[in-house]
Coordinates of N, CA, C and O in Angstrom, one line a residue:
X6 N 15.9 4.5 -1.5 CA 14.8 3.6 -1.4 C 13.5 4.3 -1.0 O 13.6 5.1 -0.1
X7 N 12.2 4.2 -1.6 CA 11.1 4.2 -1.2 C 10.4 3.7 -0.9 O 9.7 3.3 -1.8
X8 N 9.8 3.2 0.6 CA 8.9 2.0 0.9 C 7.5 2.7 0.5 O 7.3 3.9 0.8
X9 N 6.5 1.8 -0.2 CA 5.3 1.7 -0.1 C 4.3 1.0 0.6 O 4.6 -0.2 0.5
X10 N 3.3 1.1 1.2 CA 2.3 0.1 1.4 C 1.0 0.5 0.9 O 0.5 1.6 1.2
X11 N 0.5 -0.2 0.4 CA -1.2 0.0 0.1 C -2.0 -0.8 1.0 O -1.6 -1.7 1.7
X12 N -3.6 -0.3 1.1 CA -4.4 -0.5 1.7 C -6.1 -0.1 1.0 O -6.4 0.7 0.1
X13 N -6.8 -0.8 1.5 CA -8.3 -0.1 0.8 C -8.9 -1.3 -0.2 O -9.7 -1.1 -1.2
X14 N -8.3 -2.6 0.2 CA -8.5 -3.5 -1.1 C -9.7 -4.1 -0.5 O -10.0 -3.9 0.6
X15 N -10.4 -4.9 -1.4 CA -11.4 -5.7 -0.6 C -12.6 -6.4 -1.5 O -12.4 -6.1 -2.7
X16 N -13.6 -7.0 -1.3 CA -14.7 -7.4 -2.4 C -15.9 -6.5 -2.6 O -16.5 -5.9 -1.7
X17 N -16.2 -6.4 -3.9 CA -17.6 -5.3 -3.9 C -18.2 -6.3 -5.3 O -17.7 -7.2 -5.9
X18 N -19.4 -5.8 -5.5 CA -20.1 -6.1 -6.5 C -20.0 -5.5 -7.8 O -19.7 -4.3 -7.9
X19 N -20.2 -6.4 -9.4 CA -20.1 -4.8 -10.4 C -20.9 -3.7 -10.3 O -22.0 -3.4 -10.0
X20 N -19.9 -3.1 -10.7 CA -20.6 -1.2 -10.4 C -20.6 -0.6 -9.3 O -21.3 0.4 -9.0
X21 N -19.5 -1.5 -8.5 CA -19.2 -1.0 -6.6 C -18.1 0.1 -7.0 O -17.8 0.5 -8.1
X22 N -17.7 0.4 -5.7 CA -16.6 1.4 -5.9 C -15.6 1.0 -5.3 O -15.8 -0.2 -4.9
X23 N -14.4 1.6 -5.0 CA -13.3 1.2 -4.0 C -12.2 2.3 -4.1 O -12.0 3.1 -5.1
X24 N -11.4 2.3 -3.0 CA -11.2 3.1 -2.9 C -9.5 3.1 -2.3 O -9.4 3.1 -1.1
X25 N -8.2 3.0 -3.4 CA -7.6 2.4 -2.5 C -6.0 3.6 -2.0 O -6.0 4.7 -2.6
X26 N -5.2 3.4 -1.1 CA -5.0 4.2 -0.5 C -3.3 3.8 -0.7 O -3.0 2.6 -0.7
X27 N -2.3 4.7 -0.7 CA -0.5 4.2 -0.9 C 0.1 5.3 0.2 O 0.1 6.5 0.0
X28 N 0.6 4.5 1.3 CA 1.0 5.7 2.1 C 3.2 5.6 2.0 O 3.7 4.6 2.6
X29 N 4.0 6.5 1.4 CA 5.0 6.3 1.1 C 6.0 7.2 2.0 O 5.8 8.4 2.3
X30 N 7.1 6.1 2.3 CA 7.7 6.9 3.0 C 9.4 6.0 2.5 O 9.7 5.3 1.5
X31 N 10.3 6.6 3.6 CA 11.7 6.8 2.8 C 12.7 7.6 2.7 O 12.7 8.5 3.5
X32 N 13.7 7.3 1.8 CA 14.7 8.4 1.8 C 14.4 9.4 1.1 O 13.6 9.1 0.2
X33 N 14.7 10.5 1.1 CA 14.8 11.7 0.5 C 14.4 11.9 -0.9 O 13.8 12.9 -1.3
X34 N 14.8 10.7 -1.8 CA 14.3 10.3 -3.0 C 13.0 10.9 -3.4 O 12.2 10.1 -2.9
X35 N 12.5 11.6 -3.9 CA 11.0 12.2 -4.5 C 10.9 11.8 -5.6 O 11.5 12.4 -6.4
X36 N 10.2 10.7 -5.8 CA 9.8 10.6 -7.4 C 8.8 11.5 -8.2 O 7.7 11.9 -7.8
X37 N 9.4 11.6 -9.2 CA 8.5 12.4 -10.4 C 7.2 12.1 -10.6 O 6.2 12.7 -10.9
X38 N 7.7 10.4 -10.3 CA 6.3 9.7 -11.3 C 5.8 8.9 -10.6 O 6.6 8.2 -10.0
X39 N 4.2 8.5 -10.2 CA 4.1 7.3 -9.3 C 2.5 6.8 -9.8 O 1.7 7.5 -10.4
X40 N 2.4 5.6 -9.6 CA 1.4 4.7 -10.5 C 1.2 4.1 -9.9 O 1.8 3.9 -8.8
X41 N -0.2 3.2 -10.6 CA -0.9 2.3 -9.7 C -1.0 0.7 -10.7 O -2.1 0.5 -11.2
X42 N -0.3 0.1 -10.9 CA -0.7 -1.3 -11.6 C -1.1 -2.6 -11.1 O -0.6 -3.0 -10.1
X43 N -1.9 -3.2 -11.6 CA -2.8 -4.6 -11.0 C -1.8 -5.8 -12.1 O -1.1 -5.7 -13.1
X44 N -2.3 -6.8 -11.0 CA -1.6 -8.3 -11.9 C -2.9 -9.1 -11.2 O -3.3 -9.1 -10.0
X45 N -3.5 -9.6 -12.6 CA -4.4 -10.7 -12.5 C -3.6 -12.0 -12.4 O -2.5 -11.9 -12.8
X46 N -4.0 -13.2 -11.9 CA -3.4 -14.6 -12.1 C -3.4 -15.4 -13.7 O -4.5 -15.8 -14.1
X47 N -2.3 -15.6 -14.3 CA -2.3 -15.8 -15.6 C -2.3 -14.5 -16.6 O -2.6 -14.8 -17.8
X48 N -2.2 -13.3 -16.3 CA -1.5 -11.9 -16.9 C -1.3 -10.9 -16.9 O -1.9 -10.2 -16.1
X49 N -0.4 -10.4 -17.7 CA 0.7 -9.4 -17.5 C 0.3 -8.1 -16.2 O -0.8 -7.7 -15.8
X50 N 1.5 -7.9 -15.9 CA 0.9 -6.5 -15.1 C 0.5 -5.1 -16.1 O 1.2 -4.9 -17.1
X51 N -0.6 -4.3 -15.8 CA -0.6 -3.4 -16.4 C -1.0 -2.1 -15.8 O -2.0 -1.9 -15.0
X52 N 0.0 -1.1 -16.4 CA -0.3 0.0 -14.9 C -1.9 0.8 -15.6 O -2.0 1.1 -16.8
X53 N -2.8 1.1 -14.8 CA -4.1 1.3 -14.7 C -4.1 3.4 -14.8 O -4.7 4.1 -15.6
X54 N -3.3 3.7 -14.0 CA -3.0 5.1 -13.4 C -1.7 6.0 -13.5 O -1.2 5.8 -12.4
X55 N -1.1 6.6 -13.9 CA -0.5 7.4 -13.1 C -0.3 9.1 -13.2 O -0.8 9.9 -14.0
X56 N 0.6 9.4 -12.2 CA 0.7 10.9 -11.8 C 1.8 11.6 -11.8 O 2.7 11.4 -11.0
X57 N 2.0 12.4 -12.8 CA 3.3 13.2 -12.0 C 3.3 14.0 -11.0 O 2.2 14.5 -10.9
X58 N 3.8 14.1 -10.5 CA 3.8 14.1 -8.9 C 4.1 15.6 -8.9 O 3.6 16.2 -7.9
X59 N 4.7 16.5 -9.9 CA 5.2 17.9 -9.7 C 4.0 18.6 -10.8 O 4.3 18.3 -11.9
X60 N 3.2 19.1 -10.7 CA 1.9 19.4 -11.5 C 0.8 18.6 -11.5 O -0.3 19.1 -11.7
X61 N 1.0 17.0 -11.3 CA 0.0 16.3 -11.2 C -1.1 15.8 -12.1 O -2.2 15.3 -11.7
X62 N -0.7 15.9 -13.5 CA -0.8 15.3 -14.6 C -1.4 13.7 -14.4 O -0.9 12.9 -13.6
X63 N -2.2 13.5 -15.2 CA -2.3 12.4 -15.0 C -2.5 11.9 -16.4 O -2.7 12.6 -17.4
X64 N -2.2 10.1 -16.3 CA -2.5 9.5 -17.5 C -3.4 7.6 -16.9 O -3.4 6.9 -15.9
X65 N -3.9 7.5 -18.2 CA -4.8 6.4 -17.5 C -4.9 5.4 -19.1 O -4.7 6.0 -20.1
X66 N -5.0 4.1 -19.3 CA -5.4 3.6 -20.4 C -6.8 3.1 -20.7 O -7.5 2.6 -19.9
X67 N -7.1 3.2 -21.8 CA -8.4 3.3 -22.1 C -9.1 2.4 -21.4 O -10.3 2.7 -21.4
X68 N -8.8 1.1 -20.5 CA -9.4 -0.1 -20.1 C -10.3 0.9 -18.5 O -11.3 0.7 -17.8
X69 N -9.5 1.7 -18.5 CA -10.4 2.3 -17.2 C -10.9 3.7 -16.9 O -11.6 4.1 -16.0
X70 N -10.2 4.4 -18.4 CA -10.3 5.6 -18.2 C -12.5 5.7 -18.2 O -13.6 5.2 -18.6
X71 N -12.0 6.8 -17.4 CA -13.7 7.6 -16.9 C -14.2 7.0 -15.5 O -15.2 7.4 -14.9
X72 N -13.5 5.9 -15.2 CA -13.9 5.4 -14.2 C -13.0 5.1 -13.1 O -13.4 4.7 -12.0
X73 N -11.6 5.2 -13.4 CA -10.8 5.4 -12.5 C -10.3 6.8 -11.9 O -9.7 7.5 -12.8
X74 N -10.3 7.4 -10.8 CA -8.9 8.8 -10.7 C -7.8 8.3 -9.5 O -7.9 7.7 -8.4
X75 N -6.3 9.1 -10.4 CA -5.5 8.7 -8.9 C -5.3 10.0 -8.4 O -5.3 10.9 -9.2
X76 N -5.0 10.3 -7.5 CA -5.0 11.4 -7.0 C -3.5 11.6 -5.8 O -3.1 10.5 -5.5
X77 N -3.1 12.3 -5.4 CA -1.9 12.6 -4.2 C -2.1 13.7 -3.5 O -2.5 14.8 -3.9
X78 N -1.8 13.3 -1.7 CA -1.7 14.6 -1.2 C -0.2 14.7 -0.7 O 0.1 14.1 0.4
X79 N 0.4 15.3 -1.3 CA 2.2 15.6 -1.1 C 2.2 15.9 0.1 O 3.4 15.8 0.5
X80 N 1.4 16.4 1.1 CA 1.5 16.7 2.7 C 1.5 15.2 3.5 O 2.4 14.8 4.2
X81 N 0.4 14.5 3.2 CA 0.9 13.1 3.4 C 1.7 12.4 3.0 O 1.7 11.3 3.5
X82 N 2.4 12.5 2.3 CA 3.0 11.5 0.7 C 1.9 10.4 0.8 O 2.1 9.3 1.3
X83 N 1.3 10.6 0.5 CA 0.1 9.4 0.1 C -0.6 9.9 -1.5 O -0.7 11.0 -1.9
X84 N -1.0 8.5 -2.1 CA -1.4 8.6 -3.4 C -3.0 7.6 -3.1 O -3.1 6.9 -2.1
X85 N -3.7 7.7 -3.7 CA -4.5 7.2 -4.0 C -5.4 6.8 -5.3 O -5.3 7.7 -6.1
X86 N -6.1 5.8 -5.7 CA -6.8 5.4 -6.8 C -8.1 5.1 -6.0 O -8.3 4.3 -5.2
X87 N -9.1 6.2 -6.7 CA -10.9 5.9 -6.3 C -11.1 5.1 -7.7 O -10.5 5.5 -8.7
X88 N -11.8 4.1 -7.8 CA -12.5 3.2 -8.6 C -13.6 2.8 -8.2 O -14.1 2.1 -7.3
X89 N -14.3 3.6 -9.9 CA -16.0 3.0 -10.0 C -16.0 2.2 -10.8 O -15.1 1.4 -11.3
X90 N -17.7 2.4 -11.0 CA -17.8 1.1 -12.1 C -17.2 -0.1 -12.2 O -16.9 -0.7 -13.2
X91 N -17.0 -0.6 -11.0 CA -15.9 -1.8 -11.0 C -16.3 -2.9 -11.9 O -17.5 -2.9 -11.9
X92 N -15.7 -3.8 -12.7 CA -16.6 -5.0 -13.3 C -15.5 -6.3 -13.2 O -14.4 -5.9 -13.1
X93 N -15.8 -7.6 -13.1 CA -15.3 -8.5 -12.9 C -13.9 -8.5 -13.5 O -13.1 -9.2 -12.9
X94 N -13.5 -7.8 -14.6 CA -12.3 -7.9 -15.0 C -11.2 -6.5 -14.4 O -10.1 -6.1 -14.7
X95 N -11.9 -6.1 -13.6 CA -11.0 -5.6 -12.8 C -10.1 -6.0 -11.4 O -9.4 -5.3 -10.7
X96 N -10.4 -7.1 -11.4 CA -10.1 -8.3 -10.1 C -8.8 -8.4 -10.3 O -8.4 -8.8 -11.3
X97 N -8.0 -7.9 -9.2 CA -6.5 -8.5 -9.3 C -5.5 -7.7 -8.1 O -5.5 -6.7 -7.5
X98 N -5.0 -8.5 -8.1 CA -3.9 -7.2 -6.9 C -3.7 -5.9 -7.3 O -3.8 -6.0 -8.5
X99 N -3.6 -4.9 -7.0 CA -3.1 -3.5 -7.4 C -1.9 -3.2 -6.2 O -1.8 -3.4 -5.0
X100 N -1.1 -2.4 -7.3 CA -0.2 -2.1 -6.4 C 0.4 -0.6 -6.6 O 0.5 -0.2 -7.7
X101 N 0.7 0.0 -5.6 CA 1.6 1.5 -5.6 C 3.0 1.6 -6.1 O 3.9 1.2 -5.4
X102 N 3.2 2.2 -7.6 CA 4.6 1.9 -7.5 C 5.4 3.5 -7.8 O 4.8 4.5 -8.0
X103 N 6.4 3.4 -7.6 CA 7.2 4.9 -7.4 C 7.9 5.0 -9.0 O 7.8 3.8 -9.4
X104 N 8.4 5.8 -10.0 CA 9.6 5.7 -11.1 C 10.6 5.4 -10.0 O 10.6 5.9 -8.9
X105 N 11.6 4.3 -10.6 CA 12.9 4.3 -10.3 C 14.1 5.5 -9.7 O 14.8 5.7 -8.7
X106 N 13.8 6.3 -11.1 CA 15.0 7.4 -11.1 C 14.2 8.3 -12.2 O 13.3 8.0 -13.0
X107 N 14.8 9.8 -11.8 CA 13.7 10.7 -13.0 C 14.7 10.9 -13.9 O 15.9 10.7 -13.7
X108 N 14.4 11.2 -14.9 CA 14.5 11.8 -16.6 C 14.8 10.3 -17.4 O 15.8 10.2 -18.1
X109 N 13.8 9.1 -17.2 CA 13.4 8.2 -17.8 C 12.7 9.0 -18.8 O 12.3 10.1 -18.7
X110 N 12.7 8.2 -19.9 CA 11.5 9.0 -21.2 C 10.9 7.9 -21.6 O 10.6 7.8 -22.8
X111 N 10.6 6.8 -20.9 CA 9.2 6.0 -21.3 C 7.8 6.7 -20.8 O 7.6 7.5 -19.9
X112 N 6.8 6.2 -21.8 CA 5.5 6.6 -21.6 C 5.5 6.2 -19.9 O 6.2 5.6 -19.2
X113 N 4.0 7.0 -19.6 CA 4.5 7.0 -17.9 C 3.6 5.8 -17.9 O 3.5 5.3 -16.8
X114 N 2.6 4.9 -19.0 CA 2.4 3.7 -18.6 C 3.3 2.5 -18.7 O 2.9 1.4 -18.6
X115 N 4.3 2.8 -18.9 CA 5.4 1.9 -19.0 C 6.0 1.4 -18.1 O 7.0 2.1 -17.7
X116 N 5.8 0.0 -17.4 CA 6.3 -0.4 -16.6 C 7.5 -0.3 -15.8 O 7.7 -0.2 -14.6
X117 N 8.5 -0.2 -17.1 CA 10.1 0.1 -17.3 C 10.5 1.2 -16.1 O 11.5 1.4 -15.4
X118 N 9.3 1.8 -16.2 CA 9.5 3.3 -15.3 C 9.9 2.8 -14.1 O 10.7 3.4 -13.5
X119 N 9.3 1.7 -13.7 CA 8.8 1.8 -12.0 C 9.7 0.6 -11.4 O 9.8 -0.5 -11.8
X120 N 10.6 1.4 -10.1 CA 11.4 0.6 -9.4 C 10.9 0.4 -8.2 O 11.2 -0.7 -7.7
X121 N 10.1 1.2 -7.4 CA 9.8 0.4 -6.2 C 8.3 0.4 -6.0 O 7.6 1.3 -6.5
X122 N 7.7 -0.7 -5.4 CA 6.1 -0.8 -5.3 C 6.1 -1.5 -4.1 O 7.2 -1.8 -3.5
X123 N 5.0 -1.8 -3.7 CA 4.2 -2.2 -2.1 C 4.1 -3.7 -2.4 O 4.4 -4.3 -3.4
X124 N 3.7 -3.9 -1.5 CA 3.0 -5.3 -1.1 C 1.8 -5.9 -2.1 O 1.6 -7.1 -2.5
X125 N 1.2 -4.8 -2.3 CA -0.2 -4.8 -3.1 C -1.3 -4.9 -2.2 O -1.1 -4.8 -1.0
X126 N -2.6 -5.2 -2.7 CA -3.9 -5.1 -2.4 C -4.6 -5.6 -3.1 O -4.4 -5.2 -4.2
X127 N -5.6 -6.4 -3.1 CA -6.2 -7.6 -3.2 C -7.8 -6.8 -3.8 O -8.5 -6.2 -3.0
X128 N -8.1 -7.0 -4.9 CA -9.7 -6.4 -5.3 C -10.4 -7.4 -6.3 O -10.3 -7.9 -7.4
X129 N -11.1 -7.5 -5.3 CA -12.2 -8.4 -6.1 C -13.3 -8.1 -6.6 O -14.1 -7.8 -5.7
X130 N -13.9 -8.1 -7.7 CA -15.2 -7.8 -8.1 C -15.9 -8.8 -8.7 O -15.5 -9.4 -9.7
X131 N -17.1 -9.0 -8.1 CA -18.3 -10.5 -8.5 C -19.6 -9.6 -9.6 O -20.0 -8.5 -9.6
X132 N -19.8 -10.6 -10.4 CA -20.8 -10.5 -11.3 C -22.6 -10.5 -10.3 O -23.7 -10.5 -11.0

């Protein structure tokens, strides 16, 4: 098991920043892969970020790329997502989530990947 919790959520204006924070702890388990996905009210979840965790690769989908980065410091096990350019359709919970189990071979935006995630975090952005 991997517990997550996130933190750093909150309201800003468009074109604010934010800056949100996944501090992970647990059993021994080290995931390969760890991401950051939002759920708006009325749809789908979609993961925004992620990292492999052993080189640090990252991938992002076009809805945010240039204005999102996630980043990890493996001395904390903490992950993080800085977010600019915020704009009203970025409004939604985000949450920290870990891969399940490694040598999955979905794209690493593939939900399918991810078995454990946090609480979430709450971001709102006003026009």
């Amino acid at each position: 098991q991997v517990q997550l919790v996130e933190s750093g959520g909150g309201s800003v204006q468009t074109g604010g920043s934010l800056r949100l924070s996944c501090a992970a702890s647990g059993s021994t388990y080290s995931p390969d892969l760890m991401a950051w996905f939002r759920q708006a009210p009325g749809k789908e979840r979609e993961v925004v970020a992620a990292i492999y965790t052993d080189g640090g690769s990252t991938v992002y989908p076009d809805s945010v790329k240039g204005r999102f980065t996630i980043s990890q410091d493996n001395a904390k096990n903490a992950l993080y997502l800085q977010m600019n350019g915020l704009k009203p359709e970025d409004t939604a919970m985000y949450y920290c989530a870990a891969r399940k189990e490694h040598g999955l071979w979905y794209f690493a935006l593939d939900l399918r990947n991810y078995g454990f995630w946090g609480q979430g975090t709450q971001v709102t952005v006003s026009s």
